[in-house]
Tab-separated table of C-alpha atoms in Angstrom:
chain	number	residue	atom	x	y	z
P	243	UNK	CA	-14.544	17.144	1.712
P	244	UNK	CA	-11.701	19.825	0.942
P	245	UNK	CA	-9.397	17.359	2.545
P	246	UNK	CA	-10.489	14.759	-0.013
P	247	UNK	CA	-10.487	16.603	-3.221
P	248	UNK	CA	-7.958	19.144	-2.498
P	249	UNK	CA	-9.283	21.163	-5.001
P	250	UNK	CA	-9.447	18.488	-7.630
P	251	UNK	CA	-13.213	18.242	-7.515
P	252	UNK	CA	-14.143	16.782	-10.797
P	253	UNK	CA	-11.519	14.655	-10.508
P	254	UNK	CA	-12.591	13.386	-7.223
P	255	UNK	CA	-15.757	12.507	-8.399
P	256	UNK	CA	-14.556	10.727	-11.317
P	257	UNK	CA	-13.173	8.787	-9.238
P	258	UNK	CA	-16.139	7.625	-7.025
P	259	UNK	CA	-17.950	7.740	-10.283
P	260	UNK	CA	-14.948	4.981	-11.706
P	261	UNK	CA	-15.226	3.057	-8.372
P	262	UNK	CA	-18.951	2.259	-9.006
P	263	UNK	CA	-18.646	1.479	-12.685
P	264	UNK	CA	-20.563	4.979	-13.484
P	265	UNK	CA	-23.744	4.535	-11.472
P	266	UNK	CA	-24.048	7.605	-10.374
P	267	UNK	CA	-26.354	7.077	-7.440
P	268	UNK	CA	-24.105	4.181	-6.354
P	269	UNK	CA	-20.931	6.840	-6.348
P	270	UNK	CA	-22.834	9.446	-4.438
P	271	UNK	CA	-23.237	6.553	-2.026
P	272	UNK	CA	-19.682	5.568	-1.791
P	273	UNK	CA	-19.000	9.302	-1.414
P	274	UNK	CA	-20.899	9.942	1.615
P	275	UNK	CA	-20.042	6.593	3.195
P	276	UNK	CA	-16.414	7.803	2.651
P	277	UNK	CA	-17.108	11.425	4.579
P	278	UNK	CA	-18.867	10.074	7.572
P	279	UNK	CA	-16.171	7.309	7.945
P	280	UNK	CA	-14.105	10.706	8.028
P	281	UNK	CA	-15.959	12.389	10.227
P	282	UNK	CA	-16.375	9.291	12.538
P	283	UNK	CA	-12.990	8.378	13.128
P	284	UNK	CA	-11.260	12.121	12.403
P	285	UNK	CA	-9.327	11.438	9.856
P	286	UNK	CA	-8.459	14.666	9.320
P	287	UNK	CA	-7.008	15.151	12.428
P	288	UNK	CA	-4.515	11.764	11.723
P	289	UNK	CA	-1.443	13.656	10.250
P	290	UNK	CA	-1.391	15.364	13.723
P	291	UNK	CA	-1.148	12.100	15.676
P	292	UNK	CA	2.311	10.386	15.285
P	293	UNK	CA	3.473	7.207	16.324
P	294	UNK	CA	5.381	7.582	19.414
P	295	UNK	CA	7.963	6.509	20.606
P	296	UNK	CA	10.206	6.781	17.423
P	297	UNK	CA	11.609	3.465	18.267
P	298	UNK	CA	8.151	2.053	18.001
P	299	UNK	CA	7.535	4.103	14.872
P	300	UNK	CA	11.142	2.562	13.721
P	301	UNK	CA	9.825	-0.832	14.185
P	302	UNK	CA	6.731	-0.241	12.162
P	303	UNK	CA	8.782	0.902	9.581
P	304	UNK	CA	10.568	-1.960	9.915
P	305	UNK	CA	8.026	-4.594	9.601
P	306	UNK	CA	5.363	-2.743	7.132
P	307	UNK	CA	7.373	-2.247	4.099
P	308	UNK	CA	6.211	1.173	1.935
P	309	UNK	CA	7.902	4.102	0.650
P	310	UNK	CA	8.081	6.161	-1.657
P	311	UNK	CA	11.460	6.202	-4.101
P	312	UNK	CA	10.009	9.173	-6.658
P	313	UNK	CA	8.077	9.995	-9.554
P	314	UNK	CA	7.201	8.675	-12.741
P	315	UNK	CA	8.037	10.748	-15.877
P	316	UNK	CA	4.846	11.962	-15.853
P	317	UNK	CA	5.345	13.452	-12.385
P	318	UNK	CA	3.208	10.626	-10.470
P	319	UNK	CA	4.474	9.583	-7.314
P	320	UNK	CA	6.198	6.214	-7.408
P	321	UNK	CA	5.487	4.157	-4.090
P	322	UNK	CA	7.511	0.810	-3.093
P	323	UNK	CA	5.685	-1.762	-1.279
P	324	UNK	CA	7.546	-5.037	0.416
P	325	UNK	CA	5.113	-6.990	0.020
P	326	UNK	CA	6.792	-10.398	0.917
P	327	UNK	CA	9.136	-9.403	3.552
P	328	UNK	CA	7.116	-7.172	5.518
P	329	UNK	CA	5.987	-9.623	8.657
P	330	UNK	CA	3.166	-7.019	10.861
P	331	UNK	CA	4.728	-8.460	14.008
P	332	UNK	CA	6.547	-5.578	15.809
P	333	UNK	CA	2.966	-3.634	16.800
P	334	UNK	CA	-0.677	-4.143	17.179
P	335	UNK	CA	-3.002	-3.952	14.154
P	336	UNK	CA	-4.382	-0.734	15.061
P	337	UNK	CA	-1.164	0.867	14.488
P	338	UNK	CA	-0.184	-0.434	10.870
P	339	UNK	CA	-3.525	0.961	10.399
P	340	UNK	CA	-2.633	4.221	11.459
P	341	UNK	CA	0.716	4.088	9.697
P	342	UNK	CA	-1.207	3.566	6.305
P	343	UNK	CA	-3.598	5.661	6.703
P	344	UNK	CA	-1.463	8.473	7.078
P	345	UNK	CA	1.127	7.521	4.220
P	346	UNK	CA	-2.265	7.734	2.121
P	347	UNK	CA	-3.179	11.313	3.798
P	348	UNK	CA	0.270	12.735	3.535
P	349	UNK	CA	0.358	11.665	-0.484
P	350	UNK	CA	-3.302	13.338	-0.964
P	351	UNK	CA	-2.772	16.656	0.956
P	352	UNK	CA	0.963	16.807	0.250
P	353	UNK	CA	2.884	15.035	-2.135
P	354	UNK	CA	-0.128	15.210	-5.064
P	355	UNK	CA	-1.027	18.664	-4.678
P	356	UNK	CA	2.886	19.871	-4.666
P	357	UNK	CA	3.813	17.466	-7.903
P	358	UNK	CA	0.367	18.863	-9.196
P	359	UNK	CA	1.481	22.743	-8.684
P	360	UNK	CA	4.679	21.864	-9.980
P	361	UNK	CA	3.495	20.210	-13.189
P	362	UNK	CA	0.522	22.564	-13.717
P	363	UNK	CA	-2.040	19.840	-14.056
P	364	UNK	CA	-4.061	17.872	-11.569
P	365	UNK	CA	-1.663	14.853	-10.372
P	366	UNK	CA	-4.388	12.692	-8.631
P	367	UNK	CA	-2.888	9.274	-8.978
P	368	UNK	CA	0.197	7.463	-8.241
P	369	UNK	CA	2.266	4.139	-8.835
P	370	UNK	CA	2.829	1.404	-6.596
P	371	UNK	CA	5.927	-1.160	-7.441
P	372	UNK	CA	5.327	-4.431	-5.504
P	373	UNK	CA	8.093	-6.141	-4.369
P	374	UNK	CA	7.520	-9.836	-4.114
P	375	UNK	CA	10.867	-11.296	-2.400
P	376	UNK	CA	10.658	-13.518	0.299
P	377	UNK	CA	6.989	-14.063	-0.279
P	378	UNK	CA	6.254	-17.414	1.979
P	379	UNK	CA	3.631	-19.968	3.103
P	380	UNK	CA	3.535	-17.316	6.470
P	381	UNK	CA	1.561	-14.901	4.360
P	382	UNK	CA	-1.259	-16.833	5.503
P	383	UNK	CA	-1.062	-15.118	8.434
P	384	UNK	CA	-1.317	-11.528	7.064
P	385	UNK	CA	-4.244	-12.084	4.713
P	386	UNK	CA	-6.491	-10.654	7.337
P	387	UNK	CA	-4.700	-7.568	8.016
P	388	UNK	CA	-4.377	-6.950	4.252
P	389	UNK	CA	-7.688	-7.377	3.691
P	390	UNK	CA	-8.497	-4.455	6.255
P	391	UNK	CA	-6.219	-2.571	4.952
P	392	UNK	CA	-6.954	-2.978	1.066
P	393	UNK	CA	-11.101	-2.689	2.069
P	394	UNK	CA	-9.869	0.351	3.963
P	395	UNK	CA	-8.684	1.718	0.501
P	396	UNK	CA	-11.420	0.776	-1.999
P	397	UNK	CA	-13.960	2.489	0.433
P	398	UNK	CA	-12.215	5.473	1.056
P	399	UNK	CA	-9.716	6.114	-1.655
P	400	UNK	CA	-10.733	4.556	-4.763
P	401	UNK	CA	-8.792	4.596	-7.817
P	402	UNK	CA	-5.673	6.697	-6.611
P	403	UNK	CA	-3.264	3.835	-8.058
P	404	UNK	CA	-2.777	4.503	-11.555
P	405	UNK	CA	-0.728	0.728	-12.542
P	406	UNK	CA	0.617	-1.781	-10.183
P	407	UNK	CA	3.945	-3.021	-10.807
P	408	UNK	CA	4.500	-6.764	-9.809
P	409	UNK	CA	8.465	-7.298	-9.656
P	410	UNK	CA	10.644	-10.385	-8.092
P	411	UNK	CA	7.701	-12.721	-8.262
P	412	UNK	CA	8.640	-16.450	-6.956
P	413	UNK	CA	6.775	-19.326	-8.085
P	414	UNK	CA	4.402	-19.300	-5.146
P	415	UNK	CA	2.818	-15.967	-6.244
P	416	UNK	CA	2.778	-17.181	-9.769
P	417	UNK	CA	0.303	-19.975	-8.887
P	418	UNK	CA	-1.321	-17.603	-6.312
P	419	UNK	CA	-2.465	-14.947	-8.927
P	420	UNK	CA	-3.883	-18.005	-11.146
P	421	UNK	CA	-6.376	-18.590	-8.773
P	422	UNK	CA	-7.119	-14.518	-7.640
P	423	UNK	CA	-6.755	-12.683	-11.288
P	424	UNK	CA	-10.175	-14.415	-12.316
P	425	UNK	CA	-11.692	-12.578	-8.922
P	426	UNK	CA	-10.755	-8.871	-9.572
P	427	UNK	CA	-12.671	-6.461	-11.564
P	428	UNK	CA	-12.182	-5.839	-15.011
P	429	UNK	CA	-11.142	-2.897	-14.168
P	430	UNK	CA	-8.514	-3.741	-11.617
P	431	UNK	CA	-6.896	-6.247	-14.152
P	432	UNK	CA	-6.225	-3.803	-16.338
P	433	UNK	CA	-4.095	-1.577	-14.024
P	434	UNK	CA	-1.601	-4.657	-12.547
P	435	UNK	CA	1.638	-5.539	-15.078
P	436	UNK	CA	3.492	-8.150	-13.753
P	437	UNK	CA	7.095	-7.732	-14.722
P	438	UNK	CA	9.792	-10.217	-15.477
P	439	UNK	CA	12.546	-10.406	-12.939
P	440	UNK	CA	13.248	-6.925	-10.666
P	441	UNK	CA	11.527	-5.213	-13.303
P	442	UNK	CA	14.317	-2.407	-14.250
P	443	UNK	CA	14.543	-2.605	-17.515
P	444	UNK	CA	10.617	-1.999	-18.132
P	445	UNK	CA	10.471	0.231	-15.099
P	446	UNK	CA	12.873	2.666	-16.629
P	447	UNK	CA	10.649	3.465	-19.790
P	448	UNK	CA	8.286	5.269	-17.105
P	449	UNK	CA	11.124	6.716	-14.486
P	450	UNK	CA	14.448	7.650	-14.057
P	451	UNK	CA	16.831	5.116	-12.360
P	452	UNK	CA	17.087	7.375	-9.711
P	453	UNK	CA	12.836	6.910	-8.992
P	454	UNK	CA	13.606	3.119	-9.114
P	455	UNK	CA	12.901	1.572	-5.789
P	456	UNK	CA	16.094	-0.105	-4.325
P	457	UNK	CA	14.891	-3.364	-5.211
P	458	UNK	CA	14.838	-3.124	-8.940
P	459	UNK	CA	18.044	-1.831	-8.705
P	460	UNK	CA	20.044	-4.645	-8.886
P	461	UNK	CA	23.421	-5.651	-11.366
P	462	UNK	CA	24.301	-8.417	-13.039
P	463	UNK	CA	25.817	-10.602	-9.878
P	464	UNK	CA	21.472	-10.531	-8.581
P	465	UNK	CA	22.662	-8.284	-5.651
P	466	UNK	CA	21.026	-5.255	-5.159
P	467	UNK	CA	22.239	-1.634	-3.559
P	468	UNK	CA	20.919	-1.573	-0.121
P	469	UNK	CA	22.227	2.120	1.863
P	470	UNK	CA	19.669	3.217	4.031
P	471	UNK	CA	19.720	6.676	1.837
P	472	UNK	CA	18.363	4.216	-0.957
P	473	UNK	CA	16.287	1.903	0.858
P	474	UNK	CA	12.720	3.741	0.724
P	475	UNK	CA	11.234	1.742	3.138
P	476	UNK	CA	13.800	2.725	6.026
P	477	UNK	CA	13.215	5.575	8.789
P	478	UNK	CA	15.912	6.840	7.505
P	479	UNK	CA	15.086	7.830	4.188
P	480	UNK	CA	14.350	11.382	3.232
P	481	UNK	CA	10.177	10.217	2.800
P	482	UNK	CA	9.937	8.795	5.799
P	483	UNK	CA	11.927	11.898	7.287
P	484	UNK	CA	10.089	14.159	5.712
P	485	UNK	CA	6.891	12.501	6.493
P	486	UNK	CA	7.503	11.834	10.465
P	487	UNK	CA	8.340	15.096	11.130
P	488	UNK	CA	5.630	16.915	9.266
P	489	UNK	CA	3.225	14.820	11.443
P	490	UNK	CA	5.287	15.954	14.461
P	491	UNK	CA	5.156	19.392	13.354
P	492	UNK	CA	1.433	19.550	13.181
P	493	UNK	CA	0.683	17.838	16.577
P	494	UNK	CA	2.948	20.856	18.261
P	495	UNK	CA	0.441	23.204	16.491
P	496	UNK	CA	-3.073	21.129	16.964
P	497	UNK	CA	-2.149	20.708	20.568
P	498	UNK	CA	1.528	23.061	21.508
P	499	UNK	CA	0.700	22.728	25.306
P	500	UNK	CA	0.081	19.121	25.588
P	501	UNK	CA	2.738	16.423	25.317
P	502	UNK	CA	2.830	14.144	22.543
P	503	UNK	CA	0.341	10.857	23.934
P	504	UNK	CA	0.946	7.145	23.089
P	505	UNK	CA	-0.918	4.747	22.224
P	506	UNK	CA	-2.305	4.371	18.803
P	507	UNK	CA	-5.272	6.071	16.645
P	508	UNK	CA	-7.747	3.756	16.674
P	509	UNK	CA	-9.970	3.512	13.606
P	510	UNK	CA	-12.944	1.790	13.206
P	511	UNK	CA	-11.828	-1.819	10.877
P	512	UNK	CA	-14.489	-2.209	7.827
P	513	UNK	CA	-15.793	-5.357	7.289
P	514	UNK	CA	-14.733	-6.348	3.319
P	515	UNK	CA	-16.617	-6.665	0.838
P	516	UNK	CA	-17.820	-10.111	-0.890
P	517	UNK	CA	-15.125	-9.697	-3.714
P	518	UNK	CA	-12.142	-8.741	-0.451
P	519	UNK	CA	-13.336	-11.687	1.064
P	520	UNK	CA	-13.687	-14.427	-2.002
P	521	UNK	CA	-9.702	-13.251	-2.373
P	522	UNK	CA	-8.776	-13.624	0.658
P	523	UNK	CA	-10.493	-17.064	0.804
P	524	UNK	CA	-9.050	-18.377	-2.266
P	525	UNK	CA	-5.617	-17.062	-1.242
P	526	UNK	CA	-5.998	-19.308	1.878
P	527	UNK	CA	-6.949	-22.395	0.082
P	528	UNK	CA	-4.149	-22.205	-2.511
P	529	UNK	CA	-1.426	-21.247	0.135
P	530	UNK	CA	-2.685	-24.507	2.384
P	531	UNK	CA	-2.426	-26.456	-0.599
P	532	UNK	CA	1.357	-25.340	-1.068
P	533	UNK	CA	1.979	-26.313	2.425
P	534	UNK	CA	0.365	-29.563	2.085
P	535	UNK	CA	2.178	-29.741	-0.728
P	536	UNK	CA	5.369	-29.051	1.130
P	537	UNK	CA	5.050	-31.540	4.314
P	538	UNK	CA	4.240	-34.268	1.404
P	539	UNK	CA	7.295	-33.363	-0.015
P	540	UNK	CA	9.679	-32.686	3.275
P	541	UNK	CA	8.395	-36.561	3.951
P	542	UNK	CA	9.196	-38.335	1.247
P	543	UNK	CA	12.175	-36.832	0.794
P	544	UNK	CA	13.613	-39.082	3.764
P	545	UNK	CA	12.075	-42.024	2.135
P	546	UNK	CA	14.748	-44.448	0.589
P	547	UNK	CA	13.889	-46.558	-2.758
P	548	UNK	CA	15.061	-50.062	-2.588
P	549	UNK	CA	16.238	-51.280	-6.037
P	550	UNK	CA	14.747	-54.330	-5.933
């Protein structure tokens, strides 16, 4: 429990209390699901358990697209997410589910409690800027490890995402959200701004340009900086630094006899709830419809119309 309130106590159970739309019985639930999925799986022992090899760890990093650029104004942690480039293909499910779960560890028993001692306030949330490039008709086959990972969250840490930011949106997640935006919660809705183009302009009313992930960043030509100092989502960035060794650090003192082991921390995958799964359904149906749309289109295409 101290690992999950850090202190923060009435703010972690406003939280539960949020998640379950005030019933209090259904919070105290949630709450006690949450600590024996803890207790079941050790989660608090994940920050000591890092992803080795580093090139292995290099190529989650390189194909699970997260990181954080900074804070808000407010001193909330801003977090990038590549949500249409990142492919899952470079390691098995089991570790993208470590990888995440420790990103959200290492923000709760690290990065809030230091902005929140630095601030003098309780800093319990944070901001998440979704970055829709490249999003494709292959997303269809990373709906299911979304889901696990997104069901993963609302169980276990609800409402720790103050607003999502929605930024280089194509047309594909435009019709996309018309069918899923009618699914979420009220409450949900309310916390997702979809912003026009990279989103810089609106993004800097909350941040300083130097919080604003790499790909909002970008001139009037439509490129955008890319140095691997200002690319959040690479190893090499001073999060991912920061947050590799620190896990590597505390396996040397949870176990400073015994070699680092391989393999991955396996946790046990929830099964989503009804509303994870109606998305995740509807998502399917409207991205097969694009690519029927798209084969219908592809064939024609080489069709020629005779004038008479």
């Amino acid at each position: 429990m101290q690992n999950v309130h850090q202190g923060f106590r009435a703010e972690t159970l406003v939280r539960f209390l949020k998640a379950r739309d005030w019933n209090v019985a259904k919070a105290h639930k949630m709450l006690v699901d949450c600590l024996h999925w803890r207790v079941q799986n050790t989660i608090d022992d994940i920050l000591a358990k890092p992803i080795v090899p580093t090139e292995l760890y290099g190529a989650v990093r390189d194909s699970q697209l997260i990181g954080m650029s900074g804070y808000s104004r407010e001193g909330l942690p801003v977090f990038a997410i590549g949500v249409g480039l990142s492919t899952f293909d470079k390691a098995s499910v089991h570790y993208y589910v470590q990888s995440h779960i420790q990103i959200n560890e290492y923000r709760d028993r690290v990065i809030l409690p230091s902005a929140s001692k630095k601030h003098g306030r309780p800093i319990t949330t944070c901001i998440k800027v979704l970055d829709m490039t490249g999003l494709k008709l292959s997303a269809l086959s990373k709906i299911k490890l979304l889901t696990i990972i997104s069901t993963i969250d609302d169980l276990n840490y609800p409402e720790k995402t103050n607003t999502y930011y929605i930024v280089n949106a194509p047309y594909i997640f435009s019709a996309c959200w018309k069918v899923v935006k009618p699914l979420l919660q009220e409450r949900t809705r309310k916390k997702i701004q979809v912003l026009a183009g990279c989103g810089r302009d609106e993004l800097l009313k909350i941040m300083d340009i130097a919080s604003l992930p790499h790909f909002c960043r970008k001139d009037g030509s439509g490129s955008s900086r890319n140095s691997e100092n200002e690319n959040c989502f690479s190893l090499d960035h001073p999060f991912h630094q920061q947050l590799y060794n620190y896990i590597k650090q505390q396996s040397l003192i949870t176990e400073p006899a015994q070699p680092i082991k391989q393999g991955s921390f396996h946790v046990d995958l929830p099964e989503p709830a009804a509303e994870e799964t109606e998305i995740a359904k509807s998502l399917e149906s409207e991205l097969q419809k694009f690519e029927k749309g798209n084969m219908l289109s592809k064939s024609t295409d080489g069709i020629k119309i005779d004038d008479d």
